[in-house]
PDB file of C-alpha atoms in Angstrom:
ATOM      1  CA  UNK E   1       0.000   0.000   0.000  1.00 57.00           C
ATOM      2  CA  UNK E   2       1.411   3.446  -0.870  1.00 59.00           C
ATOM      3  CA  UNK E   3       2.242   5.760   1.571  1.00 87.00           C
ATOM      4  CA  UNK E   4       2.291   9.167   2.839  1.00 93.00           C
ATOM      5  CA  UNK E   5       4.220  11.833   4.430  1.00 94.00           C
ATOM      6  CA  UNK E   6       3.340  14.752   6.256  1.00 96.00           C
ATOM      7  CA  UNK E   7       4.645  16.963   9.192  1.00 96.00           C
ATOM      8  CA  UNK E   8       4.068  16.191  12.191  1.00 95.00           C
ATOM      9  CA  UNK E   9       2.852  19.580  13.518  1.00 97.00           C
ATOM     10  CA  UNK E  10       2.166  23.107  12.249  1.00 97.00           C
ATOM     11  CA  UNK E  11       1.077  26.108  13.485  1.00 97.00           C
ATOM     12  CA  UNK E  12      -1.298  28.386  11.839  1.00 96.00           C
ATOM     13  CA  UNK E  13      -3.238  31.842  13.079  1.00 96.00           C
ATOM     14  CA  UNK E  14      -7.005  32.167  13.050  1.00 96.00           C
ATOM     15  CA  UNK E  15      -8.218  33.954  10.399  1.00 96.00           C
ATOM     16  CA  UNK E  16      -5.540  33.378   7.809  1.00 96.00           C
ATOM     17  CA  UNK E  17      -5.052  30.386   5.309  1.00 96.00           C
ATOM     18  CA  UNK E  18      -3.482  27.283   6.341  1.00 97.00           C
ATOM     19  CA  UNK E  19      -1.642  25.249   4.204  1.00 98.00           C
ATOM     20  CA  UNK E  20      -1.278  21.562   5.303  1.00 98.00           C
ATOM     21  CA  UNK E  21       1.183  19.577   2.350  1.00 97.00           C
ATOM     22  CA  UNK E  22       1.267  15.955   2.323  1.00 97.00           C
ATOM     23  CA  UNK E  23       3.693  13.809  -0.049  1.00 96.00           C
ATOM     24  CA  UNK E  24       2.979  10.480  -1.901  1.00 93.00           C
ATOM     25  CA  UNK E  25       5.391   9.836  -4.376  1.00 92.00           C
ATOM     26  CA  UNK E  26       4.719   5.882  -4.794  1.00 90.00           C
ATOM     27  CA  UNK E  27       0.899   7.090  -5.516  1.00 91.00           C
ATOM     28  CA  UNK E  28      -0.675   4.436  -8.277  1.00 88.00           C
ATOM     29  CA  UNK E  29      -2.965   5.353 -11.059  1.00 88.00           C
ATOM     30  CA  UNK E  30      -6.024   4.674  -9.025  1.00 87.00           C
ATOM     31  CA  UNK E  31      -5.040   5.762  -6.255  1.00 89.00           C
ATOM     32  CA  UNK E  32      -7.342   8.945  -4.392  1.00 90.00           C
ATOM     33  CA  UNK E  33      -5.908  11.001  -2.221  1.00 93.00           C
ATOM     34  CA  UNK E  34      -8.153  11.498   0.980  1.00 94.00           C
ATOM     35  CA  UNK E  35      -8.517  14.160   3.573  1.00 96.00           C
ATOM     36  CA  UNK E  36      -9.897  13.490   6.803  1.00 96.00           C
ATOM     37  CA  UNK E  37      -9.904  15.363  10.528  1.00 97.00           C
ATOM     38  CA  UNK E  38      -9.623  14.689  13.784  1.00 95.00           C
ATOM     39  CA  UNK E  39     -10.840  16.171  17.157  1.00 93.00           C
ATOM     40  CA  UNK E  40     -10.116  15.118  20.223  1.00 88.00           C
ATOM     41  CA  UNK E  41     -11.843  11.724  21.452  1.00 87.00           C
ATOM     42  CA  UNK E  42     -13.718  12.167  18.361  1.00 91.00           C
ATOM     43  CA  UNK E  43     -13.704   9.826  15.370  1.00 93.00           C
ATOM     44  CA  UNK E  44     -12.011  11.339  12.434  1.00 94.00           C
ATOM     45  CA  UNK E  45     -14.223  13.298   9.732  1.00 95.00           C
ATOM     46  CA  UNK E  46     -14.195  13.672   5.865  1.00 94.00           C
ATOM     47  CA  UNK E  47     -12.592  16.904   4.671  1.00 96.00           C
ATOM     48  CA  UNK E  48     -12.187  16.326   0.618  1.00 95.00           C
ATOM     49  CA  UNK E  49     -10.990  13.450  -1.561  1.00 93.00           C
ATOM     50  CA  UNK E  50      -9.610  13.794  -5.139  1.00 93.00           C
ATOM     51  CA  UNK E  51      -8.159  11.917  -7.743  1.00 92.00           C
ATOM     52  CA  UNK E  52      -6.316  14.222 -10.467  1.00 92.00           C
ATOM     53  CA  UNK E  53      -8.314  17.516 -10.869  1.00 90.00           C
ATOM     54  CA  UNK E  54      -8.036  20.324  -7.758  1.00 92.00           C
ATOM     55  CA  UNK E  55     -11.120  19.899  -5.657  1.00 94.00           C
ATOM     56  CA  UNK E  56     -13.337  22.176  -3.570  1.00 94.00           C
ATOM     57  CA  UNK E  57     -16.058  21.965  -0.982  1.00 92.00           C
ATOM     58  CA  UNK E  58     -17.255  24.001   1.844  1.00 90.00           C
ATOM     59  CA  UNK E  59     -14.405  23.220   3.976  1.00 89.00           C
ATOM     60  CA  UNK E  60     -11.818  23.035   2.019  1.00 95.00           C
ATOM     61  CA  UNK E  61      -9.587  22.868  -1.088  1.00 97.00           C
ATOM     62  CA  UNK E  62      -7.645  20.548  -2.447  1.00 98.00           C
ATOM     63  CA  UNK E  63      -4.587  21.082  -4.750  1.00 97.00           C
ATOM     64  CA  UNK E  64      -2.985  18.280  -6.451  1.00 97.00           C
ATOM     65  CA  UNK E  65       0.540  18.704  -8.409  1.00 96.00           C
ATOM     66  CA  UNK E  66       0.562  17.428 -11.980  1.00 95.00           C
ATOM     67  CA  UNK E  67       2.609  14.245 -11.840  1.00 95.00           C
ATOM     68  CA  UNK E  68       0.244  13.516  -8.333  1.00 95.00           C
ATOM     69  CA  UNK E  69       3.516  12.489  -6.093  1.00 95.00           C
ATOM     70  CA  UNK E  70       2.532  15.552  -3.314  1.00 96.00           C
ATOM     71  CA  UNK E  71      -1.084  17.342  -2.820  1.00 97.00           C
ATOM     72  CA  UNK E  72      -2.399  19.795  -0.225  1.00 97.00           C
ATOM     73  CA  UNK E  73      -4.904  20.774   1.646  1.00 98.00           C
ATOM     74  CA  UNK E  74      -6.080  24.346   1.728  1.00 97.00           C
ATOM     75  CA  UNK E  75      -7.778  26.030   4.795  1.00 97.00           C
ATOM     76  CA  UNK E  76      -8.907  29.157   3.340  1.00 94.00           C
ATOM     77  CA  UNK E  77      -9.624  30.854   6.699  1.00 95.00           C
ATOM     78  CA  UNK E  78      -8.444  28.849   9.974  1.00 95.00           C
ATOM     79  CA  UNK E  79     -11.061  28.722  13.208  1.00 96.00           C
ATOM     80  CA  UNK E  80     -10.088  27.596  16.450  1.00 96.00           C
ATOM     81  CA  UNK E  81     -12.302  24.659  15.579  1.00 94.00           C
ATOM     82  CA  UNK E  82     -10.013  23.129  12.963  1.00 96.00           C
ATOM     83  CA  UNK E  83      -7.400  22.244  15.533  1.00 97.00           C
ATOM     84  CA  UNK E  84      -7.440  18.970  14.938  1.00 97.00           C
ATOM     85  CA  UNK E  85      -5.179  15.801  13.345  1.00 96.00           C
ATOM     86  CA  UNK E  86      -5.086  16.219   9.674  1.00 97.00           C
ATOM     87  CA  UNK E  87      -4.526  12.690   7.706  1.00 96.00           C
ATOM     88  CA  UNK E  88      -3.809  12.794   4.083  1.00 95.00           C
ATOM     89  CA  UNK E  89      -4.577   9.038   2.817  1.00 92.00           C
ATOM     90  CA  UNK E  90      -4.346   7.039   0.033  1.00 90.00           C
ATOM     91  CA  UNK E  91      -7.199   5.150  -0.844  1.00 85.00           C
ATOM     92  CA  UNK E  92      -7.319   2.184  -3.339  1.00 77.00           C
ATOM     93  CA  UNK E  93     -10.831   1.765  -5.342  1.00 73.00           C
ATOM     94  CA  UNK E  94     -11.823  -0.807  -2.987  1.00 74.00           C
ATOM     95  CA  UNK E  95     -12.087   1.409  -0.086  1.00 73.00           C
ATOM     96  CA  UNK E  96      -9.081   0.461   2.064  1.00 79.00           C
ATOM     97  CA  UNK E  97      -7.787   3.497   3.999  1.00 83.00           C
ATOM     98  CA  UNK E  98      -4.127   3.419   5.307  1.00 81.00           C
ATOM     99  CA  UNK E  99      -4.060   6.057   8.308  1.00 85.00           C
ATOM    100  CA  UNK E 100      -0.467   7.498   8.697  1.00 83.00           C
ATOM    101  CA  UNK E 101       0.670   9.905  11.536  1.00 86.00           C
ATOM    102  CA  UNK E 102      -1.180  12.459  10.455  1.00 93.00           C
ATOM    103  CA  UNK E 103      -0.361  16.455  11.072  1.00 97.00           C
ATOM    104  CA  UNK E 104      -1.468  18.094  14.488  1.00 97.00           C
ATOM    105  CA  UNK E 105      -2.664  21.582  13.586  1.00 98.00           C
ATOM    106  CA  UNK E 106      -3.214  23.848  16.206  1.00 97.00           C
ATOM    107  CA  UNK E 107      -4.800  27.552  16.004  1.00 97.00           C
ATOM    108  CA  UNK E 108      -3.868  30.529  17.795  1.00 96.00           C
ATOM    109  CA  UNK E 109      -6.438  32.895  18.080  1.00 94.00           C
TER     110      UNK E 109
ATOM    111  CA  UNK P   1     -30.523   9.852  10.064  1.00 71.00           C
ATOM    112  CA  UNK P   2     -28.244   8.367  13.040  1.00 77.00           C
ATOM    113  CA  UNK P   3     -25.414   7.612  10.655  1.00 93.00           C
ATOM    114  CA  UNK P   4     -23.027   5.253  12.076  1.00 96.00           C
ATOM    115  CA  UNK P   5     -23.601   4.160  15.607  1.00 96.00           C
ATOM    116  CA  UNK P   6     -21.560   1.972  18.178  1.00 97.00           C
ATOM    117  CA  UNK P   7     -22.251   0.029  21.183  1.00 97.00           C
ATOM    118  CA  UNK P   8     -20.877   0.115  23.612  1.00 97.00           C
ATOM    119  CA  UNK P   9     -19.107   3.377  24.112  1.00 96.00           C
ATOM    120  CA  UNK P  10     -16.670   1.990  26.822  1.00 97.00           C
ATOM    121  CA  UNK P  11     -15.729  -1.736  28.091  1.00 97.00           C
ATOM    122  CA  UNK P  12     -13.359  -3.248  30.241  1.00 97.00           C
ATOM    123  CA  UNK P  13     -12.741  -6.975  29.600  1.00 97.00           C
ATOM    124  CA  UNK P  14     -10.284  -9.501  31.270  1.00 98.00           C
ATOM    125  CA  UNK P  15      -7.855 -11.115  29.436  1.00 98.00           C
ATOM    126  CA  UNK P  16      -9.567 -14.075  27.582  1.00 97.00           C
ATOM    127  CA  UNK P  17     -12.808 -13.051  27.535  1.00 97.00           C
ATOM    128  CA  UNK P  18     -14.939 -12.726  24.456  1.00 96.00           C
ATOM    129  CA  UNK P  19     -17.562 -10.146  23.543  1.00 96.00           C
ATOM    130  CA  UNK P  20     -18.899  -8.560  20.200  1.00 98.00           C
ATOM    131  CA  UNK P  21     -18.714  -4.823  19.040  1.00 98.00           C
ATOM    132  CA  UNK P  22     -21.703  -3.652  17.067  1.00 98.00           C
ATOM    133  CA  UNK P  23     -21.803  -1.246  14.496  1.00 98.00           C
ATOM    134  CA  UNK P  24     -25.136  -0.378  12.880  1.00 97.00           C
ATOM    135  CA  UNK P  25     -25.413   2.433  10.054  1.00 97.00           C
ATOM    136  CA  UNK P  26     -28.951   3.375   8.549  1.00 95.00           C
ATOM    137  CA  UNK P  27     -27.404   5.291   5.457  1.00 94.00           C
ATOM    138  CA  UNK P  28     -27.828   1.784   2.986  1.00 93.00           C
ATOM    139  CA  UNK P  29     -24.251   1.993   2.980  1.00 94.00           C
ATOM    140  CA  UNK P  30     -22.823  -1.201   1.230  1.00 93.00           C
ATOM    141  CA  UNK P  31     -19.156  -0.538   2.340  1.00 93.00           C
ATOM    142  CA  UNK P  32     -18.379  -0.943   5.892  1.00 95.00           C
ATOM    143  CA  UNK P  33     -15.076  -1.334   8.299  1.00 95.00           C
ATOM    144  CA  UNK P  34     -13.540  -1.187  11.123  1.00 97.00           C
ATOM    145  CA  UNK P  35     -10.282   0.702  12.596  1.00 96.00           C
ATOM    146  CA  UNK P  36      -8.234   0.552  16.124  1.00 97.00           C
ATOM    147  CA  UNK P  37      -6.363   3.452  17.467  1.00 96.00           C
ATOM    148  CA  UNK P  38      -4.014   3.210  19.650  1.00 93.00           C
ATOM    149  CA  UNK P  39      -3.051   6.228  21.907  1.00 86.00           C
ATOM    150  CA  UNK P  40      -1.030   8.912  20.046  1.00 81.00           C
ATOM    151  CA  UNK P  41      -1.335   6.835  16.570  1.00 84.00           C
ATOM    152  CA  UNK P  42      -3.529   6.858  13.440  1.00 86.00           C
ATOM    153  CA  UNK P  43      -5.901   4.524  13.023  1.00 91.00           C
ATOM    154  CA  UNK P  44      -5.269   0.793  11.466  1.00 93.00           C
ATOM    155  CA  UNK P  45      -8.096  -0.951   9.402  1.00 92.00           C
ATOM    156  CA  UNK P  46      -9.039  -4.077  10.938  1.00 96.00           C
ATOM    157  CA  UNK P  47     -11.770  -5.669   8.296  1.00 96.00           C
ATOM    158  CA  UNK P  48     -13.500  -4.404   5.952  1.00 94.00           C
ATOM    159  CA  UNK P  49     -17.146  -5.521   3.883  1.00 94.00           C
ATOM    160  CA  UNK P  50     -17.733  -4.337   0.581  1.00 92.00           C
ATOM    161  CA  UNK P  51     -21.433  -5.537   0.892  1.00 92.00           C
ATOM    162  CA  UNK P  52     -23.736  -8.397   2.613  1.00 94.00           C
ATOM    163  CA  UNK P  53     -22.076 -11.486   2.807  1.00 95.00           C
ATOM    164  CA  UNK P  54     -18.438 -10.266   1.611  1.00 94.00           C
ATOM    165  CA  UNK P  55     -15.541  -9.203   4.248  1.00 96.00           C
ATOM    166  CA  UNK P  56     -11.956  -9.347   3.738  1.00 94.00           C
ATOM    167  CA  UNK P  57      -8.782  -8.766   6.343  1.00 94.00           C
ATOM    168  CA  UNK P  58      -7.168  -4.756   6.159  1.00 92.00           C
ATOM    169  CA  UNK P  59      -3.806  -4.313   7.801  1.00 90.00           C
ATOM    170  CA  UNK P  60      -4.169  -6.168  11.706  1.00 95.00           C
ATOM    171  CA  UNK P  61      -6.690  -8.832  11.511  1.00 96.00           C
ATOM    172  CA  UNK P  62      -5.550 -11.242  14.010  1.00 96.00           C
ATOM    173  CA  UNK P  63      -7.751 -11.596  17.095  1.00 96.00           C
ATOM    174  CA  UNK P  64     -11.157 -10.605  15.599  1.00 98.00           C
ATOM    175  CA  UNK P  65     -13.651 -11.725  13.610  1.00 97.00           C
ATOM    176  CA  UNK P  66     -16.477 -10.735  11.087  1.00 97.00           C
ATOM    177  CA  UNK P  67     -19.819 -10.840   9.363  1.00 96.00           C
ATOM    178  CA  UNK P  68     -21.772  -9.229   7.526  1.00 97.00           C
ATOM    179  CA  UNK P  69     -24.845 -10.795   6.766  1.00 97.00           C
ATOM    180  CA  UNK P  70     -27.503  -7.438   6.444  1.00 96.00           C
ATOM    181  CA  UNK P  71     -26.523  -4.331   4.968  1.00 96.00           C
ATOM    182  CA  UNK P  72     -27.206  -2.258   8.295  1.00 96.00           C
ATOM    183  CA  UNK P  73     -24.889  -3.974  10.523  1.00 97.00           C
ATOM    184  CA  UNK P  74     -21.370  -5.253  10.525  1.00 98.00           C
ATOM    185  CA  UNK P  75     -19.841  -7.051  14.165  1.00 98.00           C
ATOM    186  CA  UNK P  76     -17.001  -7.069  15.110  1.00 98.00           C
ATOM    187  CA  UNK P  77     -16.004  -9.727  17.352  1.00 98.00           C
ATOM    188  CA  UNK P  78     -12.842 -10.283  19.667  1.00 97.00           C
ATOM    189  CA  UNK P  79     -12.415 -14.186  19.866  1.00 92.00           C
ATOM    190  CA  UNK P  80     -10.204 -13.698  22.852  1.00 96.00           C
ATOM    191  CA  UNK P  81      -9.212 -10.479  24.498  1.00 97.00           C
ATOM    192  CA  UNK P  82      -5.407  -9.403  24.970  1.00 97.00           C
ATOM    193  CA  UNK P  83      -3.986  -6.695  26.403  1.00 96.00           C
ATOM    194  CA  UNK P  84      -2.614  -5.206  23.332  1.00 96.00           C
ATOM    195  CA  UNK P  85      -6.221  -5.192  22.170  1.00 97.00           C
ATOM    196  CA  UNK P  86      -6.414  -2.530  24.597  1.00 97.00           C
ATOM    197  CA  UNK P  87      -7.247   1.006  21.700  1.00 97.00           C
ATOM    198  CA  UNK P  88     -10.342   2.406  20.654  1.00 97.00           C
ATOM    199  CA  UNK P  89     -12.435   0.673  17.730  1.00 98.00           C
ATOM    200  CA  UNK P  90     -13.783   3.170  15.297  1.00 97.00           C
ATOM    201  CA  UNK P  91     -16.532   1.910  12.756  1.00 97.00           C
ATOM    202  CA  UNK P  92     -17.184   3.497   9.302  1.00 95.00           C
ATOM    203  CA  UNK P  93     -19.340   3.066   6.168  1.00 95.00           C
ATOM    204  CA  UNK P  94     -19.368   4.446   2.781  1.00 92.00           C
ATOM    205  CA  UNK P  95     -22.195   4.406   0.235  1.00 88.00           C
ATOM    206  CA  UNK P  96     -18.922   3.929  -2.654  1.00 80.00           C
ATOM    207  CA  UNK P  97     -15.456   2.204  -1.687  1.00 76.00           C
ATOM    208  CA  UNK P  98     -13.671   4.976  -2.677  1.00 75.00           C
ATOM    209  CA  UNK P  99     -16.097   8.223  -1.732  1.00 80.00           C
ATOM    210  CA  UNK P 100     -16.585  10.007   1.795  1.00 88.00           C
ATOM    211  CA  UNK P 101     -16.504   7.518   4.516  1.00 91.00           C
ATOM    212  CA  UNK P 102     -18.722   8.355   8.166  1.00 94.00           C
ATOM    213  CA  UNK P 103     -17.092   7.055  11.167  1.00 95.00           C
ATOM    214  CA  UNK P 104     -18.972   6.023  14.342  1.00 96.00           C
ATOM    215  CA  UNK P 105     -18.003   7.573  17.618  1.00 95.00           C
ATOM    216  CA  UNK P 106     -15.700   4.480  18.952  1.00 96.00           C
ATOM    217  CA  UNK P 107     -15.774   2.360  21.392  1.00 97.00           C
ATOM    218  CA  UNK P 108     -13.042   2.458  24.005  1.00 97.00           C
ATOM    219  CA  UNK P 109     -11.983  -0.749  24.932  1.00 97.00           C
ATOM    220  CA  UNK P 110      -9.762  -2.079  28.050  1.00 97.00           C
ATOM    221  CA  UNK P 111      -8.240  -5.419  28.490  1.00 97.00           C
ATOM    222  CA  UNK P 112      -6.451  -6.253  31.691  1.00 97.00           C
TER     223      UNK P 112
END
Protein backbone atom coordinates (compact mmCIF):
# COMPACT_ATOMS: atom_id res chain seq x y z
CA UNK A 1 0.00 0.00 0.00
CA UNK A 2 1.41 3.45 -0.87
CA UNK A 3 2.24 5.76 1.57
CA UNK A 4 2.29 9.17 2.84
CA UNK A 5 4.22 11.83 4.43
CA UNK A 6 3.34 14.75 6.26
CA UNK A 7 4.65 16.96 9.19
CA UNK A 8 4.07 16.19 12.19
CA UNK A 9 2.85 19.58 13.52
CA UNK A 10 2.17 23.11 12.25
CA UNK A 11 1.08 26.11 13.49
CA UNK A 12 -1.30 28.39 11.84
CA UNK A 13 -3.24 31.84 13.08
CA UNK A 14 -7.00 32.17 13.05
CA UNK A 15 -8.22 33.95 10.40
CA UNK A 16 -5.54 33.38 7.81
CA UNK A 17 -5.05 30.39 5.31
CA UNK A 18 -3.48 27.28 6.34
CA UNK A 19 -1.64 25.25 4.20
CA UNK A 20 -1.28 21.56 5.30
CA UNK A 21 1.18 19.58 2.35
CA UNK A 22 1.27 15.96 2.32
CA UNK A 23 3.69 13.81 -0.05
CA UNK A 24 2.98 10.48 -1.90
CA UNK A 25 5.39 9.84 -4.38
CA UNK A 26 4.72 5.88 -4.79
CA UNK A 27 0.90 7.09 -5.52
CA UNK A 28 -0.67 4.44 -8.28
CA UNK A 29 -2.97 5.35 -11.06
CA UNK A 30 -6.02 4.67 -9.02
CA UNK A 31 -5.04 5.76 -6.25
CA UNK A 32 -7.34 8.95 -4.39
CA UNK A 33 -5.91 11.00 -2.22
CA UNK A 34 -8.15 11.50 0.98
CA UNK A 35 -8.52 14.16 3.57
CA UNK A 36 -9.90 13.49 6.80
CA UNK A 37 -9.90 15.36 10.53
CA UNK A 38 -9.62 14.69 13.78
CA UNK A 39 -10.84 16.17 17.16
CA UNK A 40 -10.12 15.12 20.22
CA UNK A 41 -11.84 11.72 21.45
CA UNK A 42 -13.72 12.17 18.36
CA UNK A 43 -13.70 9.83 15.37
CA UNK A 44 -12.01 11.34 12.43
CA UNK A 45 -14.22 13.30 9.73
CA UNK A 46 -14.20 13.67 5.86
CA UNK A 47 -12.59 16.90 4.67
CA UNK A 48 -12.19 16.33 0.62
CA UNK A 49 -10.99 13.45 -1.56
CA UNK A 50 -9.61 13.79 -5.14
CA UNK A 51 -8.16 11.92 -7.74
CA UNK A 52 -6.32 14.22 -10.47
CA UNK A 53 -8.31 17.52 -10.87
CA UNK A 54 -8.04 20.32 -7.76
CA UNK A 55 -11.12 19.90 -5.66
CA UNK A 56 -13.34 22.18 -3.57
CA UNK A 57 -16.06 21.96 -0.98
CA UNK A 58 -17.25 24.00 1.84
CA UNK A 59 -14.40 23.22 3.98
CA UNK A 60 -11.82 23.04 2.02
CA UNK A 61 -9.59 22.87 -1.09
CA UNK A 62 -7.64 20.55 -2.45
CA UNK A 63 -4.59 21.08 -4.75
CA UNK A 64 -2.99 18.28 -6.45
CA UNK A 65 0.54 18.70 -8.41
CA UNK A 66 0.56 17.43 -11.98
CA UNK A 67 2.61 14.25 -11.84
CA UNK A 68 0.24 13.52 -8.33
CA UNK A 69 3.52 12.49 -6.09
CA UNK A 70 2.53 15.55 -3.31
CA UNK A 71 -1.08 17.34 -2.82
CA UNK A 72 -2.40 19.79 -0.22
CA UNK A 73 -4.90 20.77 1.65
CA UNK A 74 -6.08 24.35 1.73
CA UNK A 75 -7.78 26.03 4.79
CA UNK A 76 -8.91 29.16 3.34
CA UNK A 77 -9.62 30.85 6.70
CA UNK A 78 -8.44 28.85 9.97
CA UNK A 79 -11.06 28.72 13.21
CA UNK A 80 -10.09 27.60 16.45
CA UNK A 81 -12.30 24.66 15.58
CA UNK A 82 -10.01 23.13 12.96
CA UNK A 83 -7.40 22.24 15.53
CA UNK A 84 -7.44 18.97 14.94
CA UNK A 85 -5.18 15.80 13.34
CA UNK A 86 -5.09 16.22 9.67
CA UNK A 87 -4.53 12.69 7.71
CA UNK A 88 -3.81 12.79 4.08
CA UNK A 89 -4.58 9.04 2.82
CA UNK A 90 -4.35 7.04 0.03
CA UNK A 91 -7.20 5.15 -0.84
CA UNK A 92 -7.32 2.18 -3.34
CA UNK A 93 -10.83 1.77 -5.34
CA UNK A 94 -11.82 -0.81 -2.99
CA UNK A 95 -12.09 1.41 -0.09
CA UNK A 96 -9.08 0.46 2.06
CA UNK A 97 -7.79 3.50 4.00
CA UNK A 98 -4.13 3.42 5.31
CA UNK A 99 -4.06 6.06 8.31
CA UNK A 100 -0.47 7.50 8.70
CA UNK A 101 0.67 9.91 11.54
CA UNK A 102 -1.18 12.46 10.46
CA UNK A 103 -0.36 16.46 11.07
CA UNK A 104 -1.47 18.09 14.49
CA UNK A 105 -2.66 21.58 13.59
CA UNK A 106 -3.21 23.85 16.21
CA UNK A 107 -4.80 27.55 16.00
CA UNK A 108 -3.87 30.53 17.80
CA UNK A 109 -6.44 32.90 18.08
CA UNK B 1 -30.52 9.85 10.06
CA UNK B 2 -28.24 8.37 13.04
CA UNK B 3 -25.41 7.61 10.66
CA UNK B 4 -23.03 5.25 12.08
CA UNK B 5 -23.60 4.16 15.61
CA UNK B 6 -21.56 1.97 18.18
CA UNK B 7 -22.25 0.03 21.18
CA UNK B 8 -20.88 0.12 23.61
CA UNK B 9 -19.11 3.38 24.11
CA UNK B 10 -16.67 1.99 26.82
CA UNK B 11 -15.73 -1.74 28.09
CA UNK B 12 -13.36 -3.25 30.24
CA UNK B 13 -12.74 -6.98 29.60
CA UNK B 14 -10.28 -9.50 31.27
CA UNK B 15 -7.86 -11.11 29.44
CA UNK B 16 -9.57 -14.08 27.58
CA UNK B 17 -12.81 -13.05 27.53
CA UNK B 18 -14.94 -12.73 24.46
CA UNK B 19 -17.56 -10.15 23.54
CA UNK B 20 -18.90 -8.56 20.20
CA UNK B 21 -18.71 -4.82 19.04
CA UNK B 22 -21.70 -3.65 17.07
CA UNK B 23 -21.80 -1.25 14.50
CA UNK B 24 -25.14 -0.38 12.88
CA UNK B 25 -25.41 2.43 10.05
CA UNK B 26 -28.95 3.38 8.55
CA UNK B 27 -27.40 5.29 5.46
CA UNK B 28 -27.83 1.78 2.99
CA UNK B 29 -24.25 1.99 2.98
CA UNK B 30 -22.82 -1.20 1.23
CA UNK B 31 -19.16 -0.54 2.34
CA UNK B 32 -18.38 -0.94 5.89
CA UNK B 33 -15.08 -1.33 8.30
CA UNK B 34 -13.54 -1.19 11.12
CA UNK B 35 -10.28 0.70 12.60
CA UNK B 36 -8.23 0.55 16.12
CA UNK B 37 -6.36 3.45 17.47
CA UNK B 38 -4.01 3.21 19.65
CA UNK B 39 -3.05 6.23 21.91
CA UNK B 40 -1.03 8.91 20.05
CA UNK B 41 -1.33 6.83 16.57
CA UNK B 42 -3.53 6.86 13.44
CA UNK B 43 -5.90 4.52 13.02
CA UNK B 44 -5.27 0.79 11.47
CA UNK B 45 -8.10 -0.95 9.40
CA UNK B 46 -9.04 -4.08 10.94
CA UNK B 47 -11.77 -5.67 8.30
CA UNK B 48 -13.50 -4.40 5.95
CA UNK B 49 -17.15 -5.52 3.88
CA UNK B 50 -17.73 -4.34 0.58
CA UNK B 51 -21.43 -5.54 0.89
CA UNK B 52 -23.74 -8.40 2.61
CA UNK B 53 -22.08 -11.49 2.81
CA UNK B 54 -18.44 -10.27 1.61
CA UNK B 55 -15.54 -9.20 4.25
CA UNK B 56 -11.96 -9.35 3.74
CA UNK B 57 -8.78 -8.77 6.34
CA UNK B 58 -7.17 -4.76 6.16
CA UNK B 59 -3.81 -4.31 7.80
CA UNK B 60 -4.17 -6.17 11.71
CA UNK B 61 -6.69 -8.83 11.51
CA UNK B 62 -5.55 -11.24 14.01
CA UNK B 63 -7.75 -11.60 17.09
CA UNK B 64 -11.16 -10.60 15.60
CA UNK B 65 -13.65 -11.72 13.61
CA UNK B 66 -16.48 -10.73 11.09
CA UNK B 67 -19.82 -10.84 9.36
CA UNK B 68 -21.77 -9.23 7.53
CA UNK B 69 -24.85 -10.80 6.77
CA UNK B 70 -27.50 -7.44 6.44
CA UNK B 71 -26.52 -4.33 4.97
CA UNK B 72 -27.21 -2.26 8.30
CA UNK B 73 -24.89 -3.97 10.52
CA UNK B 74 -21.37 -5.25 10.52
CA UNK B 75 -19.84 -7.05 14.16
CA UNK B 76 -17.00 -7.07 15.11
CA UNK B 77 -16.00 -9.73 17.35
CA UNK B 78 -12.84 -10.28 19.67
CA UNK B 79 -12.41 -14.19 19.87
CA UNK B 80 -10.20 -13.70 22.85
CA UNK B 81 -9.21 -10.48 24.50
CA UNK B 82 -5.41 -9.40 24.97
CA UNK B 83 -3.99 -6.70 26.40
CA UNK B 84 -2.61 -5.21 23.33
CA UNK B 85 -6.22 -5.19 22.17
CA UNK B 86 -6.41 -2.53 24.60
CA UNK B 87 -7.25 1.01 21.70
CA UNK B 88 -10.34 2.41 20.65
CA UNK B 89 -12.44 0.67 17.73
CA UNK B 90 -13.78 3.17 15.30
CA UNK B 91 -16.53 1.91 12.76
CA UNK B 92 -17.18 3.50 9.30
CA UNK B 93 -19.34 3.07 6.17
CA UNK B 94 -19.37 4.45 2.78
CA UNK B 95 -22.20 4.41 0.24
CA UNK B 96 -18.92 3.93 -2.65
CA UNK B 97 -15.46 2.20 -1.69
CA UNK B 98 -13.67 4.98 -2.68
CA UNK B 99 -16.10 8.22 -1.73
CA UNK B 100 -16.58 10.01 1.79
CA UNK B 101 -16.50 7.52 4.52
CA UNK B 102 -18.72 8.36 8.17
CA UNK B 103 -17.09 7.05 11.17
CA UNK B 104 -18.97 6.02 14.34
CA UNK B 105 -18.00 7.57 17.62
CA UNK B 106 -15.70 4.48 18.95
CA UNK B 107 -15.77 2.36 21.39
CA UNK B 108 -13.04 2.46 24.01
CA UNK B 109 -11.98 -0.75 24.93
CA UNK B 110 -9.76 -2.08 28.05
CA UNK B 111 -8.24 -5.42 28.49
CA UNK B 112 -6.45 -6.25 31.69
Amino acid sequence: DAKTTQPNSMESNEEEPVHLPCNHSTISGTDYIHWYRQLPSQGPEYVIHGLTSNVNNRMASLAIAEDRKSSTLILHRATLRDAAVYYCILGDQGGKLIFGQGTELSVKP
Amino acid sequence: NAGVTQTPKFQVLKTGQSMTLQCAQDMNHEYMSWYRQDPGMGLRLIHYSVGAGITDQGEVPNGYNVSRSTTEDFPLRLLSAAPSQTSVYFCASSYRTYGEQYFGPGTRLTVT
